[in-house]
Coordinates of C-alpha atoms (C1' of nucleotides) in Angstrom, one line a residue:
Chain A
M1 CA -8.7 -8.3 33.2
S2 CA -5.0 -8.7 34.1
E3 CA -3.4 -11.7 35.7
G4 CA -2.8 -9.6 38.8
D5 CA -6.4 -8.8 39.1
K6 CA -7.3 -12.4 38.9
N7 CA -4.9 -13.3 41.6
T8 CA -6.3 -10.4 43.7
I9 CA -9.8 -11.8 43.3
D10 CA -8.5 -15.3 44.2
S11 CA -7.1 -13.8 47.4
V12 CA -10.3 -12.0 48.2
I13 CA -12.3 -15.3 47.8
E14 CA -9.7 -17.1 50.1
N15 CA -10.1 -14.4 52.7
L16 CA -13.9 -14.5 52.6
I17 CA -13.9 -18.3 52.9
S18 CA -11.7 -17.9 55.9
I19 CA -13.8 -15.1 57.5
Y20 CA -17.1 -16.9 57.2
P21 CA -16.5 -19.8 59.7
L22 CA -14.9 -17.4 62.1
L23 CA -17.9 -15.2 62.2
S24 CA -20.3 -18.1 62.1
K25 CA -18.8 -19.8 65.1
S26 CA -18.6 -16.6 67.0
F27 CA -22.2 -15.7 66.6
T28 CA -24.3 -18.8 66.3
R29 CA -23.1 -20.3 69.6
S30 CA -23.7 -17.1 71.5
I31 CA -27.1 -16.8 70.0
R32 CA -28.1 -20.3 71.1
I33 CA -26.7 -20.0 74.6
K34 CA -27.7 -16.4 75.4
T35 CA -31.1 -16.0 73.8
N36 CA -34.1 -18.1 73.2
L37 CA -34.0 -17.2 69.5
N38 CA -32.3 -18.9 66.6
P39 CA -29.9 -17.2 64.2
G40 CA -32.6 -16.9 61.6
S41 CA -35.1 -14.9 63.6
L42 CA -32.2 -12.7 64.8
F43 CA -31.3 -11.9 61.2
I44 CA -34.9 -10.9 60.7
L45 CA -34.7 -8.6 63.8
R46 CA -31.5 -7.1 62.4
I47 CA -32.9 -6.1 59.0
L48 CA -36.1 -4.9 60.5
D49 CA -34.1 -2.7 62.9
R50 CA -32.3 -1.3 59.9
N51 CA -35.1 -1.1 57.4
G52 CA -38.1 -0.3 59.5
I53 CA -41.0 -2.0 57.8
L54 CA -40.6 -5.0 55.4
S55 CA -43.0 -7.4 53.8
M56 CA -42.6 -11.1 54.3
S57 CA -41.3 -11.5 50.8
E58 CA -38.8 -8.6 51.2
I59 CA -37.5 -10.3 54.3
G60 CA -37.0 -13.5 52.4
C61 CA -35.2 -11.7 49.6
K62 CA -32.9 -9.9 51.9
L63 CA -32.0 -12.9 53.8
S64 CA -32.2 -15.5 51.0
M65 CA -34.6 -17.3 53.3
P66 CA -37.4 -19.5 51.9
K67 CA -40.8 -18.0 52.4
P68 CA -42.2 -20.8 54.6
H69 CA -39.2 -20.3 56.8
V70 CA -39.8 -16.6 57.1
T71 CA -43.4 -17.3 58.1
A72 CA -42.2 -19.7 60.8
Q73 CA -39.6 -17.3 62.2
V74 CA -41.9 -14.3 62.2
D75 CA -44.5 -16.4 64.0
K76 CA -41.9 -17.1 66.8
L77 CA -41.1 -13.4 67.0
I78 CA -44.7 -12.5 67.3
V79 CA -45.2 -15.0 70.1
E80 CA -42.3 -13.2 71.8
N81 CA -44.1 -9.9 71.1
M82 CA -41.0 -8.6 69.3
V83 CA -42.5 -7.9 65.9
E84 CA -46.0 -7.2 64.6
R85 CA -47.9 -7.9 61.4
L86 CA -49.5 -4.9 59.6
V87 CA -51.8 -5.5 56.7
D88 CA -50.9 -3.2 53.7
P89 CA -54.0 -1.2 52.9
S90 CA -53.0 -0.7 49.3
D91 CA -52.6 -4.5 48.7
R92 CA -54.3 -6.6 51.2
R93 CA -52.2 -9.7 50.3
I94 CA -49.1 -8.1 51.6
V95 CA -48.1 -8.6 55.3
N96 CA -45.8 -6.0 56.6
I97 CA -43.6 -6.7 59.6
K98 CA -42.1 -4.2 62.0
L99 CA -40.4 -4.2 65.3
T100 CA -42.5 -3.5 68.4
K101 CA -41.1 -1.3 71.1
K102 CA -40.3 -4.4 73.1
G103 CA -38.6 -5.8 70.0
K104 CA -36.4 -2.7 69.6
I105 CA -35.4 -2.8 73.2
D106 CA -34.8 -6.6 73.3
F107 CA -32.8 -6.5 70.1
E108 CA -30.4 -3.9 71.5
S109 CA -29.8 -6.0 74.6
I110 CA -29.5 -9.2 72.5
K111 CA -26.8 -7.5 70.4
V112 CA -24.9 -6.7 73.6
Q113 CA -25.3 -10.3 74.8
I114 CA -24.2 -12.1 71.7
S115 CA -21.3 -9.9 71.0
H116 CA -20.0 -9.9 74.6
E117 CA -17.1 -12.3 74.1
M118 CA -16.2 -10.7 70.8
R119 CA -16.3 -7.3 72.4
Q120 CA -14.0 -8.4 75.1
S121 CA -11.6 -9.8 72.6
I122 CA -11.7 -6.6 70.6
E123 CA -11.0 -4.6 73.7
T124 CA -7.7 -6.4 74.1
L125 CA -6.5 -5.1 70.8
D126 CA -4.4 -2.0 70.6
E127 CA -5.9 1.2 69.3
Y128 CA -4.5 0.9 65.9
K129 CA -5.9 -2.6 65.4
V130 CA -9.3 -1.5 66.5
K131 CA -9.2 1.3 64.0
T132 CA -8.1 -1.1 61.3
L133 CA -10.8 -3.6 62.3
F134 CA -13.4 -0.8 62.1
E135 CA -12.3 0.4 58.7
S136 CA -11.9 -3.0 57.2
S137 CA -15.2 -4.3 58.5
S138 CA -17.0 -1.1 57.3
Q139 CA -15.5 -1.4 53.8
L140 CA -16.1 -5.1 53.5
R141 CA -19.7 -4.7 54.7
E142 CA -20.3 -1.9 52.2
I143 CA -18.9 -3.7 49.2
L144 CA -20.5 -7.1 50.1
S145 CA -23.8 -5.5 50.5
E146 CA -23.4 -4.0 47.1
I147 CA -22.5 -7.2 45.3
M148 CA -24.7 -9.6 47.2
T149 CA -27.9 -8.4 45.7
E150 CA -28.5 -11.5 43.5
N151 CA -31.9 -13.0 43.7
N152 CA -32.8 -16.0 45.6
H153 CA -34.3 -19.0 43.8
L154 CA -36.8 -20.2 46.3
Q155 CA -40.1 -21.2 44.9
Q156 CA -40.2 -18.0 42.9
T157 CA -37.8 -15.4 41.7
C158 CA -37.1 -12.5 43.9
F159 CA -37.2 -9.4 41.8
K160 CA -36.9 -6.7 44.3
Q161 CA -33.4 -5.7 45.1
L162 CA -32.1 -5.6 48.6
Chain B
M1 CA -11.4 3.0 77.3
S2 CA -12.8 6.2 75.9
E3 CA -16.4 6.7 74.8
G4 CA -15.1 7.0 71.2
D5 CA -13.5 3.6 71.4
K6 CA -16.7 2.1 72.8
N7 CA -18.7 3.5 69.8
T8 CA -16.0 2.2 67.4
I9 CA -16.3 -1.3 68.9
D10 CA -20.1 -1.1 68.6
S11 CA -19.8 -0.2 65.0
V12 CA -17.4 -3.1 64.4
I13 CA -19.9 -5.5 66.0
E14 CA -22.7 -4.0 63.8
N15 CA -20.5 -4.5 60.7
L16 CA -19.7 -8.1 61.6
I17 CA -23.3 -9.0 62.3
S18 CA -24.1 -7.6 58.9
I19 CA -21.3 -9.4 57.1
Y20 CA -22.0 -12.8 58.5
P21 CA -25.3 -13.5 56.8
L22 CA -24.0 -12.0 53.5
L23 CA -21.2 -14.5 53.5
S24 CA -23.3 -17.3 54.8
K25 CA -25.9 -17.0 52.1
S26 CA -23.3 -16.6 49.4
F27 CA -21.4 -19.8 50.3
T28 CA -23.7 -22.3 51.8
R29 CA -26.1 -22.3 48.8
S30 CA -23.3 -22.7 46.3
I31 CA -21.8 -25.5 48.3
R32 CA -25.1 -27.4 48.4
I33 CA -25.9 -26.9 44.8
K34 CA -22.5 -27.4 43.2
T35 CA -20.9 -30.0 45.4
N36 CA -22.0 -33.2 47.1
L37 CA -20.4 -32.0 50.3
N38 CA -21.9 -29.9 53.1
P39 CA -20.4 -26.7 54.5
G40 CA -18.9 -28.5 57.4
S41 CA -16.8 -30.9 55.5
L42 CA -15.7 -28.1 53.2
F43 CA -14.4 -26.2 56.2
I44 CA -12.4 -29.3 57.1
L45 CA -10.9 -29.4 53.6
R46 CA -10.0 -25.7 53.9
I47 CA -8.1 -26.0 57.2
L48 CA -6.4 -29.1 56.0
D49 CA -5.4 -27.3 52.8
R50 CA -3.9 -24.6 54.9
N51 CA -2.4 -26.6 57.8
G52 CA -1.3 -29.8 56.1
I53 CA -1.9 -32.4 58.8
L54 CA -4.2 -32.0 61.7
S55 CA -5.6 -34.4 64.3
M56 CA -9.3 -34.9 64.8
S57 CA -9.2 -32.8 68.0
E58 CA -7.3 -30.1 66.3
I59 CA -9.9 -29.9 63.5
G60 CA -12.6 -29.7 66.1
C61 CA -10.8 -26.9 68.0
K62 CA -10.1 -24.9 64.9
L63 CA -13.7 -25.1 63.6
S64 CA -15.5 -25.2 67.0
M65 CA -17.0 -28.4 65.8
P66 CA -18.1 -31.1 68.2
K67 CA -15.8 -34.2 68.0
P68 CA -18.6 -36.6 66.9
H69 CA -19.4 -34.2 64.1
V70 CA -15.8 -34.1 63.0
T71 CA -15.8 -37.9 62.9
A72 CA -18.9 -38.0 60.8
Q73 CA -17.6 -35.3 58.4
V74 CA -14.2 -36.9 58.0
D75 CA -15.9 -40.2 57.3
K76 CA -17.7 -38.6 54.4
L77 CA -14.5 -37.2 53.1
I78 CA -12.8 -40.6 53.3
V79 CA -15.6 -42.2 51.4
E80 CA -15.0 -39.5 48.7
N81 CA -11.3 -40.3 48.9
M82 CA -10.4 -36.7 49.6
V83 CA -8.6 -37.2 52.9
E84 CA -6.8 -40.0 54.7
R85 CA -6.4 -41.1 58.3
L86 CA -2.8 -41.5 59.5
V87 CA -2.1 -43.1 62.9
D88 CA 0.4 -41.1 64.9
P89 CA 3.3 -43.4 65.7
S90 CA 4.3 -41.4 68.8
D91 CA 0.8 -41.6 70.3
R92 CA -1.4 -44.3 68.8
R93 CA -4.6 -42.7 70.1
I94 CA -4.2 -39.8 67.8
V95 CA -5.7 -39.9 64.3
N96 CA -4.1 -37.5 61.9
I97 CA -5.9 -36.3 58.9
K98 CA -4.5 -35.0 55.6
L99 CA -5.7 -34.3 52.2
T100 CA -5.1 -36.9 49.5
K101 CA -3.8 -35.8 46.1
K102 CA -7.4 -36.1 44.9
G103 CA -8.5 -34.1 47.8
K104 CA -6.2 -31.3 46.9
I105 CA -7.2 -31.2 43.3
D106 CA -10.9 -31.5 44.2
F107 CA -10.7 -28.7 46.7
E108 CA -9.2 -26.4 44.2
S109 CA -12.0 -27.0 41.8
I110 CA -14.6 -26.8 44.5
K111 CA -13.3 -23.4 45.5
V112 CA -13.7 -22.2 41.9
Q113 CA -17.2 -23.7 41.8
I114 CA -18.6 -22.2 45.0
S115 CA -17.0 -18.8 44.4
H116 CA -18.1 -18.5 40.8
E117 CA -21.0 -16.1 41.4
M118 CA -19.1 -14.1 43.9
R119 CA -16.2 -13.9 41.5
Q120 CA -18.4 -12.6 38.7
S121 CA -19.8 -10.0 41.1
I122 CA -16.4 -8.9 42.1
E123 CA -15.3 -8.7 38.5
T124 CA -17.9 -6.0 37.9
L125 CA -16.4 -3.8 40.5
D126 CA -13.9 -1.1 39.5
E127 CA -10.2 -1.6 40.1
Y128 CA -10.2 0.6 43.2
K129 CA -13.0 -1.3 44.9
V130 CA -11.4 -4.6 44.2
K131 CA -8.2 -3.3 45.8
T132 CA -10.3 -2.1 48.8
L133 CA -12.0 -5.4 49.0
F134 CA -8.7 -7.2 49.0
E135 CA -7.2 -5.1 51.7
S136 CA -10.2 -5.0 53.9
S137 CA -10.8 -8.7 53.7
S138 CA -7.2 -9.4 54.4
Q139 CA -7.1 -7.2 57.4
L140 CA -10.4 -8.5 58.8
R141 CA -9.3 -12.1 58.3
E142 CA -6.0 -11.5 60.1
I143 CA -7.5 -9.7 63.1
L144 CA -10.4 -12.1 63.4
S145 CA -8.1 -15.1 63.2
E146 CA -6.1 -13.5 66.0
I147 CA -9.0 -12.9 68.4
M148 CA -11.2 -15.9 67.6
T149 CA -8.9 -18.2 69.4
E150 CA -11.1 -18.9 72.3
N151 CA -11.7 -22.5 73.3
N152 CA -14.7 -24.4 72.4
H153 CA -16.8 -25.9 75.1
L154 CA -17.7 -29.2 73.6
Q155 CA -17.4 -32.2 75.8
Q156 CA -14.0 -31.1 76.9
T157 CA -11.9 -28.0 76.8
C158 CA -9.8 -27.4 73.8
F159 CA -6.4 -26.2 75.0
K160 CA -4.5 -26.1 71.8
Q161 CA -4.6 -22.7 70.1
L162 CA -5.7 -22.4 66.5
Chain C
dA1 C1' 0.0 -52.6 88.5
dA2 C1' -4.2 -50.0 89.2
dA3 C1' -6.4 -45.7 88.4
dT4 C1' -7.0 -41.8 85.8
dT5 C1' -6.8 -39.1 81.7
dT6 C1' -6.9 -38.4 76.8
dA7 C1' -8.2 -39.2 71.7
dG8 C1' -11.5 -40.7 69.2
dT9 C1' -15.8 -43.3 67.9
dT10 C1' -20.7 -44.8 68.3
dA11 C1' -25.3 -44.0 69.2
dT12 C1' -28.9 -41.0 69.8
dA13 C1' -31.8 -36.9 70.2
dC14 C1' -32.8 -32.4 69.0
dT15 C1' -32.6 -27.8 66.7
dT16 C1' -32.1 -25.2 62.7
dT17 C1' -32.3 -24.6 58.0
dT18 C1' -33.6 -25.7 53.3
dG19 C1' -36.8 -27.2 50.0
dT20 C1' -41.1 -28.6 47.6
dA21 C1' -46.0 -28.9 46.9
dA22 C1' -50.5 -27.5 47.8
dC23 C1' -53.4 -24.2 49.0
dC24 C1' -56.1 -19.5 50.0
dA25 C1' -56.9 -14.7 49.3
dT26 C1' -56.1 -10.8 46.6
dT27 C1' -54.8 -8.4 42.7
dT28 C1' -54.0 -7.9 37.8
dA29 C1' -54.6 -9.2 33.0
dA30 C1' -57.1 -11.0 29.2
Chain D
dT1 C1' -65.6 -11.7 34.3
dT2 C1' -63.0 -15.4 33.9
dA3 C1' -57.9 -16.5 33.9
dA4 C1' -53.5 -15.8 35.5
dA5 C1' -50.2 -14.0 38.6
dT6 C1' -48.7 -12.6 43.3
dG7 C1' -48.1 -12.7 48.5
dG8 C1' -48.4 -15.5 52.0
dT9 C1' -49.5 -19.7 54.8
dT10 C1' -49.7 -24.7 55.8
dA11 C1' -47.9 -29.2 55.7
dC12 C1' -44.3 -32.0 55.1
dA13 C1' -39.7 -34.0 54.2
dA14 C1' -34.9 -34.0 54.4
dA15 C1' -30.3 -32.1 55.2
dA16 C1' -27.1 -30.0 58.4
dG17 C1' -25.5 -28.8 62.7
dT18 C1' -25.3 -29.2 67.8
dA19 C1' -25.1 -31.7 72.0
dT20 C1' -24.5 -35.4 75.4
dA21 C1' -23.7 -40.0 77.1
dA22 C1' -21.4 -44.2 76.8
dC23 C1' -17.8 -46.6 75.1
dT24 C1' -12.8 -48.4 73.4
dA25 C1' -8.0 -48.0 73.2
dA26 C1' -3.9 -45.9 74.4
dA27 C1' -1.2 -43.1 77.3
dT28 C1' -0.1 -41.1 81.8
dT29 C1' -0.2 -40.8 86.8
dT30 C1' -0.1 -42.6 91.2

DNA sequence: AAATTTAGTTATACTTTTGTAACCATTTAA
DNA sequence: TTAAATGGTTACAAAAGTATAACTAAATTT
């Protein structure tokens, strides 16, 4: 690897370390204020919305969330009637989770709620910047999803890939 | 605003909501394992490294961190001899914070520590993807920094811009 | 000079997240 | 058919972040 590549990677790390708190502050506060959910259970809604059905362990793997925490968060979502547990007939130890109809509808409106300020900010940008924002966020998301597939290390190794 | 723009913004929000947990999980765990600091105090180091000297309030504004939390985190960093308090001679209410020499050195090595896994992952990517990652993270960082300048709402309004 | 505002700290309570250990039920392996 | 491994839950502890009120000291306003 050349010296230039090394510097490029340094810059990437710098950028990511800067982006993280910007996103964090933008979302977590909206989530707390505008929903009665916490960020963790919202993450679970998001991956269920994307993946359909996931087992408890798969949720924990995808979110690097300890299994006891997954249980607690899913319990909350069940109380809210946003997800449901499904016993896997082929292996009755496995508990599969999926969004309910209410969960799907609620998640859509929550997304609108928590991104309201950010949406307004983005709308003030000129067309070119919005396009740049779209492309850069798409690319970053894709590559990060690709490389962030390492296992978690929580009570047991997580073998299944994201 | 056209329907296409609205969809583009929706996609941007989707992307950002996806990127956030990926970054979060990648950094916070490394920080906890590899340093004796918490993410919050590391954020403070980062903005001090970038901005030089900042007052307590400015730190709180930039990080959307409640002032009492800033005090607590800075206290920790002072115990570690990584930052120092400087009384502002023109206004003796203001407490300015800057990195010590040790703080600068430590921060550099901490950055290497906490980004080690991510760096290794990035190194496995081909040259084109690294370039894409660099460009997209740079662009995203720049635009997010630009739009995430809203005030915090913690005990008092934060007027100064980031 | 008195009243108000601002910067920061202290104290305190609460929420969220992380982590470990122990446990049950089920499946797989010996 | 025992023994071991796996998926998940329960219980519990601790770290980290969030929030508000009350306070001191200094600056500003009136």
